[in-house]
Amino acid sequence: MTASLIPTLPGACYTDPAVFRQEQERVFEAMWFCAIRSSDIPSPGRFRTVQIGRESVLVSRARDNSVKAFLNICRHRGAKLCLDEEGEVKRAFQCPYHAWTYGLDGKLIAAPNLTKMPDIDRVEYGLVTVHVREWLGYVWVCLADEPPSFDEDVIGACTERLGDAGAIDHYDIPNLSVGRRIVYDVRANWKLIVENFMECYHCATIHPELTEVLPEFTEGLAAQYYVGHGAEFGTQIQGFTVDGSEGLDRIPTVSEDQDRRYYAITVKPQVFINLVPDHVILHRMFPLAPDRTVVECDWLYLPSVVESGKDVSRSVELFHRVNEQDFEACERCQPAMSSRAYAKGGVLVPSEHHIGAFHEWLLGRLA
């Protein structure tokens, strides 16, 4: 192999159920995982359930308005506690099998004939708690007994990409509102989606709208290739919209250096953050099978933009098309991962060499 080309992972890494099980255990269940937007559970009793690795996780808001997360499993006989993806309870979660009942803090508070079993410790037999952290207006959870450093793994990834610990704060992401959410069911391995997001070698081929707004992307180098670099809008482009027309109200705290620029951040293992002056686009991936990944994508704007009912469609449409173009490409690759032609993998050209660092990181996790 020449110096210009370095190898990818072999095809089996994208198809083998045994590899996927390892990733569930050593990546998704061991690292900080971005689960939901905090505003998805605005009041006590509201909840969402999400699949993280092999576990269903129940994320809810307690009576004191704090966020809690539990394994979505009744401690009695292991029935799934909440069957709906989202909902609301008044005071407690009740198992639909034997009616064991848990408070919003996870404590066991009732069960048939519980008073006849005075030796049961209601905390010990409460729901299994999961570590929780709120950042950027999202709930991040970690299933590990001893979670890794959030500051190093999550905040550190943003700092490393932007080159400044405070740069992301200029976008005031915790206080933005969801203007649109689109959920994509992608028939491709999660790593193909990560690799696609990290490079722009494909941009001139499949992203005509994006390269019109960000003309430097036609050169094949992604903004993530350089620390601190933001791709500059074209000279005739007014906003980050599908037709380059004027966008929405600019986030006031965005700095002059960040104006008219696009920044992209990958937070391993499953978050993409896209920053532009008037909105933020955040992807959360939920790998469900070796060949299936659900991606939940939020478009975040100033609350005044969302509350006033301003038309965000041209803003949303640009990256919605990018998403569809990218996911179609990933789905085109997925069947070939099991081909004998890809048994030893493919290659990365120089503008994609940084993907090699992602592969090394992953192999280190699985070793």
mmCIF file with all atom_site columns, N, CA and C in Angstrom, residues 266-319:
data_model
loop_
_atom_site.group_PDB
_atom_site.id
_atom_site.type_symbol
_atom_site.label_atom_id
_atom_site.label_alt_id
_atom_site.label_comp_id
_atom_site.label_asym_id
_atom_site.label_entity_id
_atom_site.label_seq_id
_atom_site.pdbx_PDB_ins_code
_atom_site.Cartn_x
_atom_site.Cartn_y
_atom_site.Cartn_z
_atom_site.occupancy
_atom_site.B_iso_or_equiv
_atom_site.pdbx_formal_charge
_atom_site.auth_seq_id
_atom_site.auth_comp_id
_atom_site.auth_asym_id
_atom_site.auth_atom_id
_atom_site.pdbx_PDB_model_num
ATOM 1   N N  . THR A 1 266 ? -17.464 15.933 16.134 1.00 0.00 ? 266 THR A N  1
ATOM 2   C CA . THR A 1 266 ? -17.850 14.555 16.429 1.00 0.00 ? 266 THR A CA 1
ATOM 3   C C  . THR A 1 266 ? -17.523 14.268 17.887 1.00 0.00 ? 266 THR A C  1
ATOM 4   N N  . VAL A 1 267 ? -18.542 13.896 18.654 1.00 0.00 ? 267 VAL A N  1
ATOM 5   C CA . VAL A 1 267 ? -18.343 13.487 20.046 1.00 0.00 ? 267 VAL A CA 1
ATOM 6   C C  . VAL A 1 267 ? -18.585 11.983 20.105 1.00 0.00 ? 267 VAL A C  1
ATOM 7   N N  . LYS A 1 268 ? -17.523 11.225 20.236 1.00 0.00 ? 268 LYS A N  1
ATOM 8   C CA . LYS A 1 268 ? -17.649 9.771  20.240 1.00 0.00 ? 268 LYS A CA 1
ATOM 9   C C  . LYS A 1 268 ? -18.419 9.303  21.480 1.00 0.00 ? 268 LYS A C  1
ATOM 10  N N  . PRO A 1 269 ? -19.296 8.299  21.332 1.00 0.00 ? 269 PRO A N  1
ATOM 11  C CA . PRO A 1 269 ? -19.406 7.489  20.126 1.00 0.00 ? 269 PRO A CA 1
ATOM 12  C C  . PRO A 1 269 ? -20.566 7.855  19.191 1.00 0.00 ? 269 PRO A C  1
ATOM 13  N N  . GLN A 1 270 ? -21.486 8.783  19.568 1.00 0.00 ? 270 GLN A N  1
ATOM 14  C CA . GLN A 1 270 ? -22.713 8.848  18.775 1.00 0.00 ? 270 GLN A CA 1
ATOM 15  C C  . GLN A 1 270 ? -23.338 10.230 18.621 1.00 0.00 ? 270 GLN A C  1
ATOM 16  N N  . VAL A 1 271 ? -22.543 11.277 18.714 1.00 0.00 ? 271 VAL A N  1
ATOM 17  C CA . VAL A 1 271 ? -23.098 12.625 18.605 1.00 0.00 ? 271 VAL A CA 1
ATOM 18  C C  . VAL A 1 271 ? -22.349 13.442 17.551 1.00 0.00 ? 271 VAL A C  1
ATOM 19  N N  . PHE A 1 272 ? -23.117 14.139 16.718 1.00 0.00 ? 272 PHE A N  1
ATOM 20  C CA . PHE A 1 272 ? -22.569 15.125 15.787 1.00 0.00 ? 272 PHE A CA 1
ATOM 21  C C  . PHE A 1 272 ? -23.165 16.476 16.155 1.00 0.00 ? 272 PHE A C  1
ATOM 22  N N  . ILE A 1 273 ? -22.323 17.494 16.241 1.00 0.00 ? 273 ILE A N  1
ATOM 23  C CA . ILE A 1 273 ? -22.784 18.849 16.532 1.00 0.00 ? 273 ILE A CA 1
ATOM 24  C C  . ILE A 1 273 ? -22.389 19.743 15.360 1.00 0.00 ? 273 ILE A C  1
ATOM 25  N N  . ASN A 1 274 ? -23.361 20.468 14.826 1.00 0.00 ? 274 ASN A N  1
ATOM 26  C CA . ASN A 1 274 ? -23.143 21.378 13.706 1.00 0.00 ? 274 ASN A CA 1
ATOM 27  C C  . ASN A 1 274 ? -23.518 22.783 14.147 1.00 0.00 ? 274 ASN A C  1
ATOM 28  N N  . LEU A 1 275 ? -22.584 23.723 14.018 1.00 0.00 ? 275 LEU A N  1
ATOM 29  C CA . LEU A 1 275 ? -22.768 25.078 14.527 1.00 0.00 ? 275 LEU A CA 1
ATOM 30  C C  . LEU A 1 275 ? -22.756 26.089 13.390 1.00 0.00 ? 275 LEU A C  1
ATOM 31  N N  . VAL A 1 276 ? -23.810 26.887 13.293 1.00 0.00 ? 276 VAL A N  1
ATOM 32  C CA . VAL A 1 276 ? -23.854 28.025 12.378 1.00 0.00 ? 276 VAL A CA 1
ATOM 33  C C  . VAL A 1 276 ? -24.418 29.216 13.157 1.00 0.00 ? 276 VAL A C  1
ATOM 34  N N  . PRO A 1 277 ? -24.293 30.438 12.653 1.00 0.00 ? 277 PRO A N  1
ATOM 35  C CA . PRO A 1 277 ? -24.610 31.615 13.473 1.00 0.00 ? 277 PRO A CA 1
ATOM 36  C C  . PRO A 1 277 ? -26.038 31.708 13.994 1.00 0.00 ? 277 PRO A C  1
ATOM 37  N N  . ASP A 1 278 ? -27.012 31.130 13.272 1.00 0.00 ? 278 ASP A N  1
ATOM 38  C CA . ASP A 1 278 ? -28.399 31.314 13.701 1.00 0.00 ? 278 ASP A CA 1
ATOM 39  C C  . ASP A 1 278 ? -29.053 30.047 14.235 1.00 0.00 ? 278 ASP A C  1
ATOM 40  N N  . HIS A 1 279 ? -28.357 28.908 14.155 1.00 0.00 ? 279 HIS A N  1
ATOM 41  C CA . HIS A 1 279 ? -28.935 27.695 14.711 1.00 0.00 ? 279 HIS A CA 1
ATOM 42  C C  . HIS A 1 279 ? -27.871 26.616 14.918 1.00 0.00 ? 279 HIS A C  1
ATOM 43  N N  . VAL A 1 280 ? -28.272 25.573 15.603 1.00 0.00 ? 280 VAL A N  1
ATOM 44  C CA . VAL A 1 280 ? -27.401 24.432 15.882 1.00 0.00 ? 280 VAL A CA 1
ATOM 45  C C  . VAL A 1 280 ? -28.152 23.178 15.465 1.00 0.00 ? 280 VAL A C  1
ATOM 46  N N  . ILE A 1 281 ? -27.447 22.247 14.825 1.00 0.00 ? 281 ILE A N  1
ATOM 47  C CA . ILE A 1 281 ? -28.030 20.966 14.430 1.00 0.00 ? 281 ILE A CA 1
ATOM 48  C C  . ILE A 1 281 ? -27.291 19.876 15.195 1.00 0.00 ? 281 ILE A C  1
ATOM 49  N N  . LEU A 1 282 ? -28.025 19.071 15.934 1.00 0.00 ? 282 LEU A N  1
ATOM 50  C CA . LEU A 1 282 ? -27.384 18.025 16.746 1.00 0.00 ? 282 LEU A CA 1
ATOM 51  C C  . LEU A 1 282 ? -27.996 16.668 16.415 1.00 0.00 ? 282 LEU A C  1
ATOM 52  N N  . HIS A 1 283 ? -27.111 15.745 16.016 1.00 0.00 ? 283 HIS A N  1
ATOM 53  C CA . HIS A 1 283 ? -27.507 14.365 15.703 1.00 0.00 ? 283 HIS A CA 1
ATOM 54  C C  . HIS A 1 283 ? -27.178 13.465 16.883 1.00 0.00 ? 283 HIS A C  1
ATOM 55  N N  . ARG A 1 284 ? -28.111 12.583 17.221 1.00 0.00 ? 284 ARG A N  1
ATOM 56  C CA . ARG A 1 284 ? -27.853 11.505 18.182 1.00 0.00 ? 284 ARG A CA 1
ATOM 57  C C  . ARG A 1 284 ? -28.123 10.179 17.488 1.00 0.00 ? 284 ARG A C  1
ATOM 58  N N  . MET A 1 285 ? -27.124 9.311  17.480 1.00 0.00 ? 285 MET A N  1
ATOM 59  C CA . MET A 1 285 ? -27.268 7.994  16.861 1.00 0.00 ? 285 MET A CA 1
ATOM 60  C C  . MET A 1 285 ? -27.617 6.947  17.910 1.00 0.00 ? 285 MET A C  1
ATOM 61  N N  . PHE A 1 286 ? -28.512 6.050  17.519 1.00 0.00 ? 286 PHE A N  1
ATOM 62  C CA . PHE A 1 286 ? -28.882 4.918  18.368 1.00 0.00 ? 286 PHE A CA 1
ATOM 63  C C  . PHE A 1 286 ? -28.639 3.637  17.564 1.00 0.00 ? 286 PHE A C  1
ATOM 64  N N  . PRO A 1 287 ? -27.446 3.027  17.705 1.00 0.00 ? 287 PRO A N  1
ATOM 65  C CA . PRO A 1 287 ? -27.150 1.792  16.963 1.00 0.00 ? 287 PRO A CA 1
ATOM 66  C C  . PRO A 1 287 ? -27.993 0.636  17.510 1.00 0.00 ? 287 PRO A C  1
ATOM 67  N N  . LEU A 1 288 ? -28.818 0.036  16.662 1.00 0.00 ? 288 LEU A N  1
ATOM 68  C CA . LEU A 1 288 ? -29.745 -1.007 17.097 1.00 0.00 ? 288 LEU A CA 1
ATOM 69  C C  . LEU A 1 288 ? -29.369 -2.388 16.592 1.00 0.00 ? 288 LEU A C  1
ATOM 70  N N  . ALA A 1 289 ? -28.577 -2.459 15.544 1.00 0.00 ? 289 ALA A N  1
ATOM 71  C CA . ALA A 1 289 ? -28.155 -3.743 14.979 1.00 0.00 ? 289 ALA A CA 1
ATOM 72  C C  . ALA A 1 289 ? -26.911 -3.472 14.136 1.00 0.00 ? 289 ALA A C  1
ATOM 73  N N  . PRO A 1 290 ? -26.196 -4.520 13.724 1.00 0.00 ? 290 PRO A N  1
ATOM 74  C CA . PRO A 1 290 ? -25.014 -4.278 12.890 1.00 0.00 ? 290 PRO A CA 1
ATOM 75  C C  . PRO A 1 290 ? -25.333 -3.475 11.633 1.00 0.00 ? 290 PRO A C  1
ATOM 76  N N  . ASP A 1 291 ? -26.566 -3.602 11.137 1.00 0.00 ? 291 ASP A N  1
ATOM 77  C CA . ASP A 1 291 ? -26.930 -2.932 9.891  1.00 0.00 ? 291 ASP A CA 1
ATOM 78  C C  . ASP A 1 291 ? -28.117 -1.977 10.056 1.00 0.00 ? 291 ASP A C  1
ATOM 79  N N  . ARG A 1 292 ? -28.314 -1.476 11.283 1.00 0.00 ? 292 ARG A N  1
ATOM 80  C CA . ARG A 1 292 ? -29.430 -0.547 11.490 1.00 0.00 ? 292 ARG A CA 1
ATOM 81  C C  . ARG A 1 292 ? -29.064 0.467  12.569 1.00 0.00 ? 292 ARG A C  1
ATOM 82  N N  . THR A 1 293 ? -29.239 1.751  12.234 1.00 0.00 ? 293 THR A N  1
ATOM 83  C CA . THR A 1 293 ? -28.959 2.845  13.159 1.00 0.00 ? 293 THR A CA 1
ATOM 84  C C  . THR A 1 293 ? -30.071 3.887  13.048 1.00 0.00 ? 293 THR A C  1
ATOM 85  N N  . VAL A 1 294 ? -30.721 4.187  14.158 1.00 0.00 ? 294 VAL A N  1
ATOM 86  C CA . VAL A 1 294 ? -31.703 5.266  14.176 1.00 0.00 ? 294 VAL A CA 1
ATOM 87  C C  . VAL A 1 294 ? -30.974 6.558  14.537 1.00 0.00 ? 294 VAL A C  1
ATOM 88  N N  . VAL A 1 295 ? -31.207 7.601  13.762 1.00 0.00 ? 295 VAL A N  1
ATOM 89  C CA . VAL A 1 295 ? -30.574 8.897  14.000 1.00 0.00 ? 295 VAL A CA 1
ATOM 90  C C  . VAL A 1 295 ? -31.665 9.926  14.284 1.00 0.00 ? 295 VAL A C  1
ATOM 91  N N  . GLU A 1 296 ? -31.579 10.553 15.437 1.00 0.00 ? 296 GLU A N  1
ATOM 92  C CA . GLU A 1 296 ? -32.529 11.596 15.814 1.00 0.00 ? 296 GLU A CA 1
ATOM 93  C C  . GLU A 1 296 ? -31.817 12.940 15.670 1.00 0.00 ? 296 GLU A C  1
ATOM 94  N N  . CYS A 1 297 ? -32.349 13.810 14.830 1.00 0.00 ? 297 CYS A N  1
ATOM 95  C CA . CYS A 1 297 ? -31.687 15.069 14.488 1.00 0.00 ? 297 CYS A CA 1
ATOM 96  C C  . CYS A 1 297 ? -32.543 16.248 14.919 1.00 0.00 ? 297 CYS A C  1
ATOM 97  N N  . ASP A 1 298 ? -31.964 17.131 15.740 1.00 0.00 ? 298 ASP A N  1
ATOM 98  C CA . ASP A 1 298 ? -32.654 18.327 16.234 1.00 0.00 ? 298 ASP A CA 1
ATOM 99  C C  . ASP A 1 298 ? -32.089 19.573 15.574 1.00 0.00 ? 298 ASP A C  1
ATOM 100 N N  . TRP A 1 299 ? -32.974 20.459 15.144 1.00 0.00 ? 299 TRP A N  1
ATOM 101 C CA . TRP A 1 299 ? -32.605 21.801 14.703 1.00 0.00 ? 299 TRP A CA 1
ATOM 102 C C  . TRP A 1 299 ? -32.985 22.770 15.817 1.00 0.00 ? 299 TRP A C  1
ATOM 103 N N  . LEU A 1 300 ? -32.003 23.475 16.374 1.00 0.00 ? 300 LEU A N  1
ATOM 104 C CA . LEU A 1 300 ? -32.200 24.321 17.553 1.00 0.00 ? 300 LEU A CA 1
ATOM 105 C C  . LEU A 1 300 ? -32.050 25.793 17.193 1.00 0.00 ? 300 LEU A C  1
ATOM 106 N N  . TYR A 1 301 ? -33.019 26.604 17.631 1.00 0.00 ? 301 TYR A N  1
ATOM 107 C CA . TYR A 1 301 ? -33.032 28.037 17.322 1.00 0.00 ? 301 TYR A CA 1
ATOM 108 C C  . TYR A 1 301 ? -33.270 28.844 18.596 1.00 0.00 ? 301 TYR A C  1
ATOM 109 N N  . LEU A 1 302 ? -33.117 30.137 18.482 1.00 0.00 ? 302 LEU A N  1
ATOM 110 C CA . LEU A 1 302 ? -33.483 31.015 19.592 1.00 0.00 ? 302 LEU A CA 1
ATOM 111 C C  . LEU A 1 302 ? -34.947 30.771 19.952 1.00 0.00 ? 302 LEU A C  1
ATOM 112 N N  . PRO A 1 303 ? -35.289 30.785 21.249 1.00 0.00 ? 303 PRO A N  1
ATOM 113 C CA . PRO A 1 303 ? -36.693 30.582 21.642 1.00 0.00 ? 303 PRO A CA 1
ATOM 114 C C  . PRO A 1 303 ? -37.648 31.545 20.952 1.00 0.00 ? 303 PRO A C  1
ATOM 115 N N  . SER A 1 304 ? -37.210 32.775 20.752 1.00 0.00 ? 304 SER A N  1
ATOM 116 C CA . SER A 1 304 ? -38.084 33.759 20.108 1.00 0.00 ? 304 SER A CA 1
ATOM 117 C C  . SER A 1 304 ? -38.417 33.370 18.674 1.00 0.00 ? 304 SER A C  1
ATOM 118 N N  . VAL A 1 305 ? -37.492 32.712 17.996 1.00 0.00 ? 305 VAL A N  1
ATOM 119 C CA . VAL A 1 305 ? -37.744 32.253 16.628 1.00 0.00 ? 305 VAL A CA 1
ATOM 120 C C  . VAL A 1 305 ? -38.824 31.179 16.622 1.00 0.00 ? 305 VAL A C  1
ATOM 121 N N  . VAL A 1 306 ? -38.692 30.212 17.526 1.00 0.00 ? 306 VAL A N  1
ATOM 122 C CA . VAL A 1 306 ? -39.648 29.100 17.578 1.00 0.00 ? 306 VAL A CA 1
ATOM 123 C C  . VAL A 1 306 ? -41.010 29.583 18.065 1.00 0.00 ? 306 VAL A C  1
ATOM 124 N N  . GLU A 1 307 ? -41.022 30.384 19.132 1.00 0.00 ? 307 GLU A N  1
ATOM 125 C CA . GLU A 1 307 ? -42.289 30.840 19.705 1.00 0.00 ? 307 GLU A CA 1
ATOM 126 C C  . GLU A 1 307 ? -43.074 31.741 18.758 1.00 0.00 ? 307 GLU A C  1
ATOM 127 N N  . SER A 1 308 ? -42.366 32.496 17.922 1.00 0.00 ? 308 SER A N  1
ATOM 128 C CA . SER A 1 308 ? -43.051 33.410 16.998 1.00 0.00 ? 308 SER A CA 1
ATOM 129 C C  . SER A 1 308 ? -43.598 32.697 15.773 1.00 0.00 ? 308 SER A C  1
ATOM 130 N N  . GLY A 1 309 ? -43.224 31.434 15.591 1.00 0.00 ? 309 GLY A N  1
ATOM 131 C CA . GLY A 1 309 ? -43.711 30.679 14.447 1.00 0.00 ? 309 GLY A CA 1
ATOM 132 C C  . GLY A 1 309 ? -43.030 31.025 13.140 1.00 0.00 ? 309 GLY A C  1
ATOM 133 N N  . LYS A 1 310 ? -41.828 31.597 13.214 1.00 0.00 ? 310 LYS A N  1
ATOM 134 C CA . LYS A 1 310 ? -41.108 31.929 11.983 1.00 0.00 ? 310 LYS A CA 1
ATOM 135 C C  . LYS A 1 310 ? -40.845 30.668 11.162 1.00 0.00 ? 310 LYS A C  1
ATOM 136 N N  . ASP A 1 311 ? -40.820 30.845 9.863  1.00 0.00 ? 311 ASP A N  1
ATOM 137 C CA . ASP A 1 311 ? -40.631 29.732 8.944  1.00 0.00 ? 311 ASP A CA 1
ATOM 138 C C  . ASP A 1 311 ? -39.167 29.274 8.965  1.00 0.00 ? 311 ASP A C  1
ATOM 139 N N  . VAL A 1 312 ? -38.950 28.067 9.463  1.00 0.00 ? 312 VAL A N  1
ATOM 140 C CA . VAL A 1 312 ? -37.586 27.528 9.527  1.00 0.00 ? 312 VAL A CA 1
ATOM 141 C C  . VAL A 1 312 ? -37.331 26.513 8.414  1.00 0.00 ? 312 VAL A C  1
ATOM 142 N N  . SER A 1 313 ? -38.268 26.373 7.491  1.00 0.00 ? 313 SER A N  1
ATOM 143 C CA . SER A 1 313 ? -38.201 25.285 6.517  1.00 0.00 ? 313 SER A CA 1
ATOM 144 C C  . SER A 1 313 ? -36.972 25.369 5.614  1.00 0.00 ? 313 SER A C  1
ATOM 145 N N  . ARG A 1 314 ? -36.586 26.560 5.143  1.00 0.00 ? 314 ARG A N  1
ATOM 146 C CA . ARG A 1 314 ? -35.412 26.663 4.272  1.00 0.00 ? 314 ARG A CA 1
ATOM 147 C C  . ARG A 1 314 ? -34.137 26.335 5.043  1.00 0.00 ? 314 ARG A C  1
ATOM 148 N N  . SER A 1 315 ? -34.136 26.677 6.328  1.00 0.00 ? 315 SER A N  1
ATOM 149 C CA . SER A 1 315 ? -33.007 26.356 7.195  1.00 0.00 ? 315 SER A CA 1
ATOM 150 C C  . SER A 1 315 ? -32.923 24.850 7.421  1.00 0.00 ? 315 SER A C  1
ATOM 151 N N  . VAL A 1 316 ? -34.057 24.235 7.728  1.00 0.00 ? 316 VAL A N  1
ATOM 152 C CA . VAL A 1 316 ? -34.086 22.795 7.989  1.00 0.00 ? 316 VAL A CA 1
ATOM 153 C C  . VAL A 1 316 ? -33.770 22.006 6.718  1.00 0.00 ? 316 VAL A C  1
ATOM 154 N N  . GLU A 1 317 ? -34.299 22.456 5.596  1.00 0.00 ? 317 GLU A N  1
ATOM 155 C CA . GLU A 1 317 ? -34.205 21.689 4.361  1.00 0.00 ? 317 GLU A CA 1
ATOM 156 C C  . GLU A 1 317 ? -32.770 21.446 3.930  1.00 0.00 ? 317 GLU A C  1
ATOM 157 N N  . LEU A 1 318 ? -31.882 22.421 4.167  1.00 0.00 ? 318 LEU A N  1
ATOM 158 C CA . LEU A 1 318 ? -30.498 22.241 3.733  1.00 0.00 ? 318 LEU A CA 1
ATOM 159 C C  . LEU A 1 318 ? -29.891 20.996 4.362  1.00 0.00 ? 318 LEU A C  1
ATOM 160 N N  . PHE A 1 319 ? -29.915 20.902 5.683  1.00 0.00 ? 319 PHE A N  1
ATOM 161 C CA . PHE A 1 319 ? -29.248 19.754 6.300  1.00 0.00 ? 319 PHE A CA 1
ATOM 162 C C  . PHE A 1 319 ? -30.096 18.495 6.237  1.00 0.00 ? 319 PHE A C  1
#
